[in-house]
XYZ file of C-alpha atoms in Angstrom:
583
model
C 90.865 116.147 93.340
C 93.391 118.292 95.604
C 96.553 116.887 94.261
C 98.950 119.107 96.357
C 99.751 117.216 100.196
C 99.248 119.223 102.707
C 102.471 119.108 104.424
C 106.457 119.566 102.842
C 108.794 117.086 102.722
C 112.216 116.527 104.849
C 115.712 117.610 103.960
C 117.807 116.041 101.817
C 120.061 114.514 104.707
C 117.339 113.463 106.372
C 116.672 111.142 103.734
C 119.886 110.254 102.951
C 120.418 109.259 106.504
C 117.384 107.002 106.226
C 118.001 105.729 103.170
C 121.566 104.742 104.234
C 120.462 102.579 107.776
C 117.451 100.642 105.464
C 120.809 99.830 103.085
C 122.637 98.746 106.084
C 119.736 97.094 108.227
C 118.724 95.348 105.030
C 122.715 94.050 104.289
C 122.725 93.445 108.211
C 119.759 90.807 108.041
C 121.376 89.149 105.152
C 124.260 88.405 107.064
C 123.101 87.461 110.233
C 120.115 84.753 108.473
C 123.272 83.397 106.322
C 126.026 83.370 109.421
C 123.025 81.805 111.389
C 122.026 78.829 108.844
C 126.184 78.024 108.879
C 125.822 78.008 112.526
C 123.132 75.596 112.879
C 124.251 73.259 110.103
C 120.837 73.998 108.514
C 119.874 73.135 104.653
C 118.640 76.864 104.285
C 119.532 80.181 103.190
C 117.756 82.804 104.749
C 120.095 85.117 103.002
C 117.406 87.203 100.986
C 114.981 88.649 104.516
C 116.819 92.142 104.505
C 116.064 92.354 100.918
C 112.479 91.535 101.216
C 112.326 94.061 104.469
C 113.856 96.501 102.780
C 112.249 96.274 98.982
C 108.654 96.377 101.406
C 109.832 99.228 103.514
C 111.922 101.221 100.899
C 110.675 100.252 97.014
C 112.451 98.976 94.273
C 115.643 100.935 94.871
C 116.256 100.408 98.180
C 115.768 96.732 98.327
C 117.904 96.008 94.527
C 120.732 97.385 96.680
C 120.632 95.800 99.522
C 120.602 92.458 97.449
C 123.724 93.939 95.238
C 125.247 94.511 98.511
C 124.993 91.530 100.512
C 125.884 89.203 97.244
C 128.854 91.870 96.141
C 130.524 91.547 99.783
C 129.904 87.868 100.319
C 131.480 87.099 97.110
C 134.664 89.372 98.368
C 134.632 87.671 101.649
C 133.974 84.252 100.532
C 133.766 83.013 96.664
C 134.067 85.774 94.010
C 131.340 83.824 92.149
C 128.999 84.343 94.682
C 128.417 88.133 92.873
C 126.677 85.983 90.014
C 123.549 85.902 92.632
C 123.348 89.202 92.881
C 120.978 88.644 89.596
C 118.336 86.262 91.883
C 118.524 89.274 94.814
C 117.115 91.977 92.385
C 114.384 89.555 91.399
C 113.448 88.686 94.453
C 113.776 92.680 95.364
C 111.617 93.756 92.193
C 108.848 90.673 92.724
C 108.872 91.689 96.610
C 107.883 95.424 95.952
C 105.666 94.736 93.155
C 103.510 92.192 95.434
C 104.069 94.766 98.378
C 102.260 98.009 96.363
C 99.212 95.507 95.270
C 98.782 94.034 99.070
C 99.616 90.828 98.619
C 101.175 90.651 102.257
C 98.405 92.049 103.534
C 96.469 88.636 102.802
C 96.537 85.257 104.106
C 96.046 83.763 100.481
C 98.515 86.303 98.433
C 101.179 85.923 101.008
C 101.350 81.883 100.529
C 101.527 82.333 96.988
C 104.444 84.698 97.326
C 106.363 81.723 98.804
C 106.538 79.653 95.152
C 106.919 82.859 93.172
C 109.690 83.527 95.180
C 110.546 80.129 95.564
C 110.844 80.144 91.731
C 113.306 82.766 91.544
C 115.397 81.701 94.236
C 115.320 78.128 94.357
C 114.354 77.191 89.950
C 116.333 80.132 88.551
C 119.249 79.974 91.161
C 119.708 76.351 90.140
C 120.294 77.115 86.752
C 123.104 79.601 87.884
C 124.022 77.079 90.671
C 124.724 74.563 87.957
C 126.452 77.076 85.392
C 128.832 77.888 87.605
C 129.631 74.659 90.056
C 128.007 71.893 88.161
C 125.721 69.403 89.283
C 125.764 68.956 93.623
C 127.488 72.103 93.646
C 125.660 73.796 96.627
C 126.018 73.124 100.104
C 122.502 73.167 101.287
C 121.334 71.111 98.511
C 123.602 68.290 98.280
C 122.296 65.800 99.959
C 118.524 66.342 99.042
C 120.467 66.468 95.647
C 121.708 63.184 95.925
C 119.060 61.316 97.545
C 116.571 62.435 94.804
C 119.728 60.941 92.435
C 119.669 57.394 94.251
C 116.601 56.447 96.194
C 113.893 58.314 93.090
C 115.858 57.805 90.511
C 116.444 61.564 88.788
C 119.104 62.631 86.775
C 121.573 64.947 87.564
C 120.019 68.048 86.474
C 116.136 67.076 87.292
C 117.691 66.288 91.009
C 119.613 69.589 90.947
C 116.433 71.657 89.692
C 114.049 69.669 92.036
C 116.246 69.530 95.024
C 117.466 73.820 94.952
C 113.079 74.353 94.659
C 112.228 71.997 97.445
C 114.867 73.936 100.074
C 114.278 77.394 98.530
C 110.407 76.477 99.273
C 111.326 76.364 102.954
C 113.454 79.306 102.560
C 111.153 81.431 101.541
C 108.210 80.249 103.444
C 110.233 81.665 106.675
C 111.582 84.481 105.186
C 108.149 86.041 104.276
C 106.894 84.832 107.611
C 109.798 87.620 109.286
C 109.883 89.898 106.770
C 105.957 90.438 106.863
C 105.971 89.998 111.216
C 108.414 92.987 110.759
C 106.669 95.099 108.557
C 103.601 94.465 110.544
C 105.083 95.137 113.985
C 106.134 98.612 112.839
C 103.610 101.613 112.759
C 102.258 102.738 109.728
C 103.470 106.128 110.325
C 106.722 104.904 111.093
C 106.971 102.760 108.311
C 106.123 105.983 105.988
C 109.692 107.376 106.866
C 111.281 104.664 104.852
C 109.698 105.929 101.588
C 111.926 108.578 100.076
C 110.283 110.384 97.540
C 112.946 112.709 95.635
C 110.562 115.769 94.747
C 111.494 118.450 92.241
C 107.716 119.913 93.091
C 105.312 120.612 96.020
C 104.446 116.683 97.650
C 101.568 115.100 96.217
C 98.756 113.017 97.883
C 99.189 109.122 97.302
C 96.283 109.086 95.300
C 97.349 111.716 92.891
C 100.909 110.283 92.037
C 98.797 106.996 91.174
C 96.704 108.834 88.898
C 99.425 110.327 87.698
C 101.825 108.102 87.349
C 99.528 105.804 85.436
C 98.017 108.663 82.786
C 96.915 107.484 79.762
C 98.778 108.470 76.434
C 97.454 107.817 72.690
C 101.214 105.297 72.313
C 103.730 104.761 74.563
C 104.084 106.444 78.049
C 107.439 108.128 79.095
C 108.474 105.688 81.302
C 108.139 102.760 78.773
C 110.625 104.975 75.996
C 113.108 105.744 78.985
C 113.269 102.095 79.914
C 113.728 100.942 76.111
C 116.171 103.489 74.992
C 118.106 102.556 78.167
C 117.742 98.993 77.419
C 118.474 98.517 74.378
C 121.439 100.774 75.195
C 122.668 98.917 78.208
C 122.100 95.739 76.461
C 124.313 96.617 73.187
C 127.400 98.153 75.713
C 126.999 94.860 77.307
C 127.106 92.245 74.677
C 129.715 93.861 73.016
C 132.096 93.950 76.578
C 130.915 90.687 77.451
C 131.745 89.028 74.111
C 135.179 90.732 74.183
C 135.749 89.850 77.622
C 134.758 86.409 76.840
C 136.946 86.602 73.948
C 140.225 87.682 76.327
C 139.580 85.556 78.776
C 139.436 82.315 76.888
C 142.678 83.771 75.344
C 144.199 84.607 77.982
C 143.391 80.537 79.376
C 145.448 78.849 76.250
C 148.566 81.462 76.915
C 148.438 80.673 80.746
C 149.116 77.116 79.695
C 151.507 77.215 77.559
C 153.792 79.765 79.919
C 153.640 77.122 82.092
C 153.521 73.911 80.661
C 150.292 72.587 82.124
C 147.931 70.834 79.310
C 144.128 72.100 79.480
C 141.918 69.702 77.105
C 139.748 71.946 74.922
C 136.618 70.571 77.093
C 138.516 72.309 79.936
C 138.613 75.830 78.365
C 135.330 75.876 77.334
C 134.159 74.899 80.492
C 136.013 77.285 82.055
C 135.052 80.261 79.631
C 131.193 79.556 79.675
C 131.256 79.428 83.327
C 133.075 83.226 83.457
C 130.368 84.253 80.669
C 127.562 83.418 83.162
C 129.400 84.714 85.937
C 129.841 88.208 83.769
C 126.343 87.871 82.507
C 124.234 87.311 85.688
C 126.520 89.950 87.005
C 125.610 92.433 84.299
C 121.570 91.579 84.964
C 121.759 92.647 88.130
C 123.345 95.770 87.418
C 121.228 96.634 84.813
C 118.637 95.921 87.120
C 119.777 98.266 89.583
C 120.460 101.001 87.051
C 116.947 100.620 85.411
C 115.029 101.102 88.809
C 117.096 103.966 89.916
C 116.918 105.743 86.155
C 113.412 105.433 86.553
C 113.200 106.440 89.795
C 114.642 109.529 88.731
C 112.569 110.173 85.685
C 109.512 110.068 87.896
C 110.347 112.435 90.005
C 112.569 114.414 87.722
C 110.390 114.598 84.583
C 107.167 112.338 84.528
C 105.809 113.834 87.499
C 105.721 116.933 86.696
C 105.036 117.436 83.097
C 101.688 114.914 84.303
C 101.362 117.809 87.388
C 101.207 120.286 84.361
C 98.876 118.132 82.119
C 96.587 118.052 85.059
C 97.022 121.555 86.328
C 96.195 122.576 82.680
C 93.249 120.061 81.934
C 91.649 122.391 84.948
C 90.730 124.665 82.186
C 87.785 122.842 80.843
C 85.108 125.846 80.662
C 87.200 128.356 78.917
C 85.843 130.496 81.925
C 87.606 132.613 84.218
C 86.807 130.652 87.236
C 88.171 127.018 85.218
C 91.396 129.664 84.752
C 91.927 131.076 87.943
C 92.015 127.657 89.194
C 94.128 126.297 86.958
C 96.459 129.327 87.589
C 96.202 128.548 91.193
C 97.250 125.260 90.794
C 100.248 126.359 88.645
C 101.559 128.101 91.157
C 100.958 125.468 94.198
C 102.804 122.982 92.366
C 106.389 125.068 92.585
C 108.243 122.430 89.807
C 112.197 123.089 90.735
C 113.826 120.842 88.041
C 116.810 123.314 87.449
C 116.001 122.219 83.475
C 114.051 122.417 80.665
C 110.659 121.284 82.598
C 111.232 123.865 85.158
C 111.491 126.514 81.979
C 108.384 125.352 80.833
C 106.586 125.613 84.286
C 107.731 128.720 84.481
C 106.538 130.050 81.204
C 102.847 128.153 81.270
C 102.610 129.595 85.308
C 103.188 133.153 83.981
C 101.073 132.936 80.668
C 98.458 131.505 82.970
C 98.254 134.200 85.716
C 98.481 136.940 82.773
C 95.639 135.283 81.052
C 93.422 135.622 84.008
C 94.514 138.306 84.932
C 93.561 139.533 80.935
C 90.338 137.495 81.261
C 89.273 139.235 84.538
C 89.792 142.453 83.055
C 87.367 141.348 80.059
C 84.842 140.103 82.198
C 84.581 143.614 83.744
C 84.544 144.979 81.006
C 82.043 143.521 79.234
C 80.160 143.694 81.870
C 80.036 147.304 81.613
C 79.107 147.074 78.236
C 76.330 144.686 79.026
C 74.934 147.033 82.004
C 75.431 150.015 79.421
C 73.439 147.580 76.592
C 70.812 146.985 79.217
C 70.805 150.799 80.206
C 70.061 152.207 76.563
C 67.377 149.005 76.048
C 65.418 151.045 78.437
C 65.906 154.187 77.415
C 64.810 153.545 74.281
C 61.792 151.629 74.948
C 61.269 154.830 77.476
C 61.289 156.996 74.251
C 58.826 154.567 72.493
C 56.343 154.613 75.335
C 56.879 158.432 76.057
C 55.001 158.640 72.745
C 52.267 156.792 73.485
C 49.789 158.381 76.538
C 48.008 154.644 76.485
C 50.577 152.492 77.800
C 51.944 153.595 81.188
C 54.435 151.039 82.051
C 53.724 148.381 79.852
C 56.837 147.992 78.357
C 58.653 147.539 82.232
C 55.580 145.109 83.337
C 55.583 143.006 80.182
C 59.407 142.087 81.151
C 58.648 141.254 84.342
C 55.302 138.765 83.144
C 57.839 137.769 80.698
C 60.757 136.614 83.561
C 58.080 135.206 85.749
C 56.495 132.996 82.830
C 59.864 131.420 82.043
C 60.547 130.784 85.978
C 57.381 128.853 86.182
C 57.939 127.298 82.548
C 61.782 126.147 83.907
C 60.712 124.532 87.239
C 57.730 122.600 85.664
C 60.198 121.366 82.997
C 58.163 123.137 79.813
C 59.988 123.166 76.867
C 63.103 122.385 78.879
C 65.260 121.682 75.836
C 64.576 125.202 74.934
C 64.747 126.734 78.436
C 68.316 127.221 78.277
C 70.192 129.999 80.454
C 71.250 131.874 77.356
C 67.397 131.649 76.046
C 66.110 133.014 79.154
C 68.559 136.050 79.940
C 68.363 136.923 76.224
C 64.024 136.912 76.054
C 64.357 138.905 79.735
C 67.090 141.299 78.472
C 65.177 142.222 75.090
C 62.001 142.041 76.209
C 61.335 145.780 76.382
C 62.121 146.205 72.735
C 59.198 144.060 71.966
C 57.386 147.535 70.649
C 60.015 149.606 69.381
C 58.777 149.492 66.151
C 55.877 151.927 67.463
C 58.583 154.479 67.171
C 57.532 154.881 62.934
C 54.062 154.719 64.060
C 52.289 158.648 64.150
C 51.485 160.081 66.871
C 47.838 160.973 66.286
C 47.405 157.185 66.026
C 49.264 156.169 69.037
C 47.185 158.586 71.164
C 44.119 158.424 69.542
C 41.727 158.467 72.411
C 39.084 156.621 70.681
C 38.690 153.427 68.384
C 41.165 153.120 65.461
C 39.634 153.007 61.893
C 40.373 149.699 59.820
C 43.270 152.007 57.912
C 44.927 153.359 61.339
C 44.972 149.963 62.713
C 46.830 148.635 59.703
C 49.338 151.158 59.996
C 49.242 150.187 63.548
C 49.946 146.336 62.990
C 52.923 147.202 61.092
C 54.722 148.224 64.392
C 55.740 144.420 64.193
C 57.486 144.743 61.202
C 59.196 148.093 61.468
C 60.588 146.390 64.765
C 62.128 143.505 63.173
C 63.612 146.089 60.577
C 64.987 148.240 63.114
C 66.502 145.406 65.130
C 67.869 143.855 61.687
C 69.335 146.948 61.005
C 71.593 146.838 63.873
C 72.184 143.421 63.799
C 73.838 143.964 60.251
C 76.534 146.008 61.995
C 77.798 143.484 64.366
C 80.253 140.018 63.560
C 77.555 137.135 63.435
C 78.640 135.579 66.454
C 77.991 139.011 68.486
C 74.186 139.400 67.956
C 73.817 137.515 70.943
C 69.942 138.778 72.801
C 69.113 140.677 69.498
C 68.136 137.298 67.727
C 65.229 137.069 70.448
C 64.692 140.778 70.211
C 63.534 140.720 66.723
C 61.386 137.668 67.455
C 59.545 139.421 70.246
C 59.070 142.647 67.829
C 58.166 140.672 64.773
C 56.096 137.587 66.159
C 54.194 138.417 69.756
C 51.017 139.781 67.704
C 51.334 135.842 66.244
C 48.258 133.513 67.672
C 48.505 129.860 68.336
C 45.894 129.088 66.437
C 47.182 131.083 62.947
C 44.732 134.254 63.019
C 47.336 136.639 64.419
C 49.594 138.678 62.269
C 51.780 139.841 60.613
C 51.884 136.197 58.846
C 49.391 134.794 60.502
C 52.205 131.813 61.929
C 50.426 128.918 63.774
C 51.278 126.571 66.850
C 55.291 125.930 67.106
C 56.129 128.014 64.096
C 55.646 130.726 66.293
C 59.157 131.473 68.117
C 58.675 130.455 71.609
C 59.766 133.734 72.790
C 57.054 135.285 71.111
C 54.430 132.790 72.556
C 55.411 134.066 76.041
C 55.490 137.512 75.361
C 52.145 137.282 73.821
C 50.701 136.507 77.009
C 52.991 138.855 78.978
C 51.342 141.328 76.526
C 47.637 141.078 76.171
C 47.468 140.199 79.991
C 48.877 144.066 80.600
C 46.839 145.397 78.346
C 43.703 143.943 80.078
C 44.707 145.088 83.538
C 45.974 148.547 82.223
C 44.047 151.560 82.342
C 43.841 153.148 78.540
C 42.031 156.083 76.852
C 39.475 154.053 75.423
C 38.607 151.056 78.115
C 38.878 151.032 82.090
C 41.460 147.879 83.287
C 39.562 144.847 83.965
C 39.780 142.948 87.435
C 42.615 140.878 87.790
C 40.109 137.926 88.069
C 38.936 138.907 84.492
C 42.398 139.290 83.231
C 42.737 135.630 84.315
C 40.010 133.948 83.015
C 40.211 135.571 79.766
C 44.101 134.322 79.577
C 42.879 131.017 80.561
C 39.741 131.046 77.862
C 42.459 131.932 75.249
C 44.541 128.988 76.490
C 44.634 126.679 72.984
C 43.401 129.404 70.222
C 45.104 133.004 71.026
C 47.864 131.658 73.637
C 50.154 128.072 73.684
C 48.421 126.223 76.080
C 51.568 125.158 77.988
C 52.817 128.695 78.130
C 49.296 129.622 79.288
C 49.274 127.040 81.595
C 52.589 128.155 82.911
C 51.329 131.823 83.439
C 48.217 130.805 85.383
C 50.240 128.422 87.761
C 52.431 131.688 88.258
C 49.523 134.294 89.114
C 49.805 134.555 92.646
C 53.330 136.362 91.716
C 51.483 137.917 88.924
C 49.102 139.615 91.114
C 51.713 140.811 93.113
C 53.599 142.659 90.155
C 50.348 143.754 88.259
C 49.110 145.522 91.784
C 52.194 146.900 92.737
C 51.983 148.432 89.445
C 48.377 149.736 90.074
């Protein structure tokens, strides 16, 4: 996934300057639906459209404020206890985005269920606060419906109250949605984009990567839910305390009013009077909090969850422990460009250089090992050269076994023998120490290895323990290396100690039968007797390639693993090509 957008972001004042007219648009709307209702003599609201434009437009942040707004300066302009719905704009703001980000406006079905969700809020929750604070009847556009529910149905007080605020909220709503989504539709998606400020202290991501981000899985608790608890439980203990010694003052302050000046206050009276300031002071505190949680948040996305995620992901790039996996997580590290100014950016910093230097280190390995392996590869001939210098009988046997050897395993890999087996690392370690398959003619004389005749029974035991000798050799040299660095040598001495092996148990030297056999010493058996039958020699004349193949075949099941066999003789047209270009 390319997380990195392909395009910057705008300035800072740009933003701000957007930000600001959504605020005032938003406020604007709020007015103008209110002032308009007053007008008309209408039992509606339609106080709350700006903040469902703008929470839709802007997010969470933008459309909290807007609601704080419009409720702080109606309550300065009109009633001062009109700030205690400032608590019923943020929820309508926080339900609005939340149903905007999941589509709900984008459906017939999901936007009519909007209406009694927000209905709920406004019209079941505001009642509560509509009662707290003016008792029973106390709002204008529900009075009447109020009292008719009172005297023609026969409700309480508070039922009618309750029933009567959902009923004209219901209607509220329904036409506020209806304008806020026309709006929203009416303007171009590209336009609409504008009105989402994203406060980046990195390169821009793509939509879809701050979603995966945002929502990464952790083995507790995300980030986001410990900032948002620790600044709850904070908020909520300054709060209590203040509220409770507000409370406190206030009803104080209520008993010395009266008796400066003389009026009497029953004791019902004050605590009317102080529970209806608590609500005011706690639905005012809610939608503060509100506010400060969304913006705090907000923040901490952009300022720290964001980009310690960016890193997790950048880092998680390294999966192979390959230089390619590092390069590109290096790569990444330094698309990203985190500019916290803190801690974070230290870190970026730090893991950005550590990253380039380790591929940079890793690159230089690489190199250099390859070196080493060209140099490995470079004395493996040599000193199979030496072996076969000694011996006048076998030409280039030891280069034309290798290359049976790589063709074998090509056919065995694309008819899916052995496949479990037929790893990468198996076949470039058989290919890379196949020409040592003989070096342990190097302890075998002379006169035997050029004897132009047949050997005797006691020169051709001396001559079978070539296989052995091999295996010691290769041992030898595997005893001087860490275990984990023996790498191709493991196959090595399984192709010097076990290609004389047959499949059917008569070979030597330990006369191993069917599977026990390594597998890379099945194949090079093949490899092995089929250049010995096409080779010239001291002693014989090569046989046709034709022969070659039908003796290979005939062996197929006693001398040779079938499958490997089988494998060979699906390959020969490339075999004849490398056993004439030989000739």
């Amino acid at each position: 996934m390319n997380i990195v957008r392909g395009y910057g972001t705008r300035s800072k004042s740009k933003k701000m300057l957007v930000f600001f007219i959504l605020i005032f648009v938003g406020t604007g709307i709020n007015f103008t639906g209110a002032d308009l209702v007053n007008q008309l003599s209408l039992p509606l609201y339609l106080d709350s459209i700006g903040t469902i434009i703008a929470a839709m437009f802007g997010g969470y942040v933008p459309g909290i404020l807007v609601g704080l707004v419009s409720s702080f300066i109606n309550g300065f302009l009109t009633d001062p206890k009109a700030t205690s719905y400032g608590m019923l704009n943020t929820f309508i703001a926080l339900f609005a985005t939340w149903a905007n980000e999941r589509g709900w406006f984008k459906k017939i079905p999901t936007i009519l269920l909007s209406i009694p969700c927000l209905a709920f809020i406004g019209g079941t929750i505001g009642a509560l606060v509509t009662i707290g604070l003016y008792g029973v009847g106390g709002g204008e556009q529900t009075k009447e419906i109020v009292k008719y529910l009172i005297a023609e149905q026969h409700f309480n007080e508070f039922s009618a109250q309750i029933v009567g605020d959902t009923l004209v909220d219901l209607a509220d709503k329904a036409i506020s949605v209806g304008i806020a989504v026309g709006v929203y539709n009416l303007v171009p998606q590209s336009v609409r984009g504008q009105f989402r400020i994203h406060a980046w202290k990195q390169a821009p991501l793509t939509r879809d990567a701050v979603k995966t981000l945002i929502n990464n899985k952790t083995r507790t608790h995300s980030l986001r839910v410990k900032i948002m608890v620790l600044l709850g439980l904070g908020a909520a203990l300054v709060s209590i305390a203040s509220v409770a010694i507000s409370y406190l003052l206030f009803k104080e302050s209520i008993v010395e009013f009266a008796v400066y000046s003389g009026d009497y206050i029953s004791q019902e009276e004050i605590e009317f009077r102080s529970l209806n300031y608590l609500l005011n002071q706690v639905t005012l505190f809610v939608g503060v909090f509100v506010f400060i949680v969304a913006v705090v948040l907000y923040l901490a996305r952009y300022h720290v969850i964001l980009p310690l995620n960016t890193m997790a992901y950048a880092a998680s790039k390294f999966t192979e422990r390959d230089l390619h996996s590092l390069e590109e997580m290096a790569n990444l590290f330094g698309q990203i460009q985190i500019d916290t100014g803190d801690e974070t950016e230290n870190l970026y910093k730090i893991i950005t250089e550590m990253t380039q230097e380790n591929s940079e280190f890793l690159n230089a390995i690489q190199k250099k090992n390859a070196t080493i392996s060209d140099m490995q590869n470079a004395l493996i001939v040599v000193l199979a050269d030496l072996v076969e210098s000694r011996d006048n009988n076998t030409g280039d046997h030891i280069k034309s076994t290798a290359e049976y050897v790589e063709l074998i395993m090509d056919e065995m890999l694309s008819e899916g023998i052995y496949k479990e087996q037929m790893t990468p690392k198996f076949i470039s370690d058989v290919y890379q120490s196949a020409p040592l398959h003989d070096i342990g003619k190097i302890s075998v004389s002379d006169v035997i290895l050029n004897k132009p005749g047949k050997l005797t029974d006691e020169e051709f035991a001396i001559m079978k323990g070539h296989s052995v000798a091999g295996a010691e050799i290769i041992d030898r040299v595997i005893d001087t290396l860490p275990e984990s660095e023996g790498g191709y040598l493991y196959e090595a001495r399984n192709l010097a100690l076990y290609h004389h092996e047959k499949w059917n148990g008569t070979g030597y030297p330990y006369g191993l039968k069917g599977e026990a056999i390594p597998l890379s010493a099945r194949i090079m058996a093949v490899a092995d007797v089929f250049d010995a039958l096409v080779s010239r020699r001291s002693y014989k004349e090569p046989f046709t390639f034709e022969k070659a193949i039908s003796i290979i075949e005939e062996s197929a099941g006693s001398h040779f693993d079938p499958l490997v066999a089988k494998a060979f003789l699906n390959a020969k047209d490339r075999i004849r090509f490398v056993a004439e270009e030989k000739d």
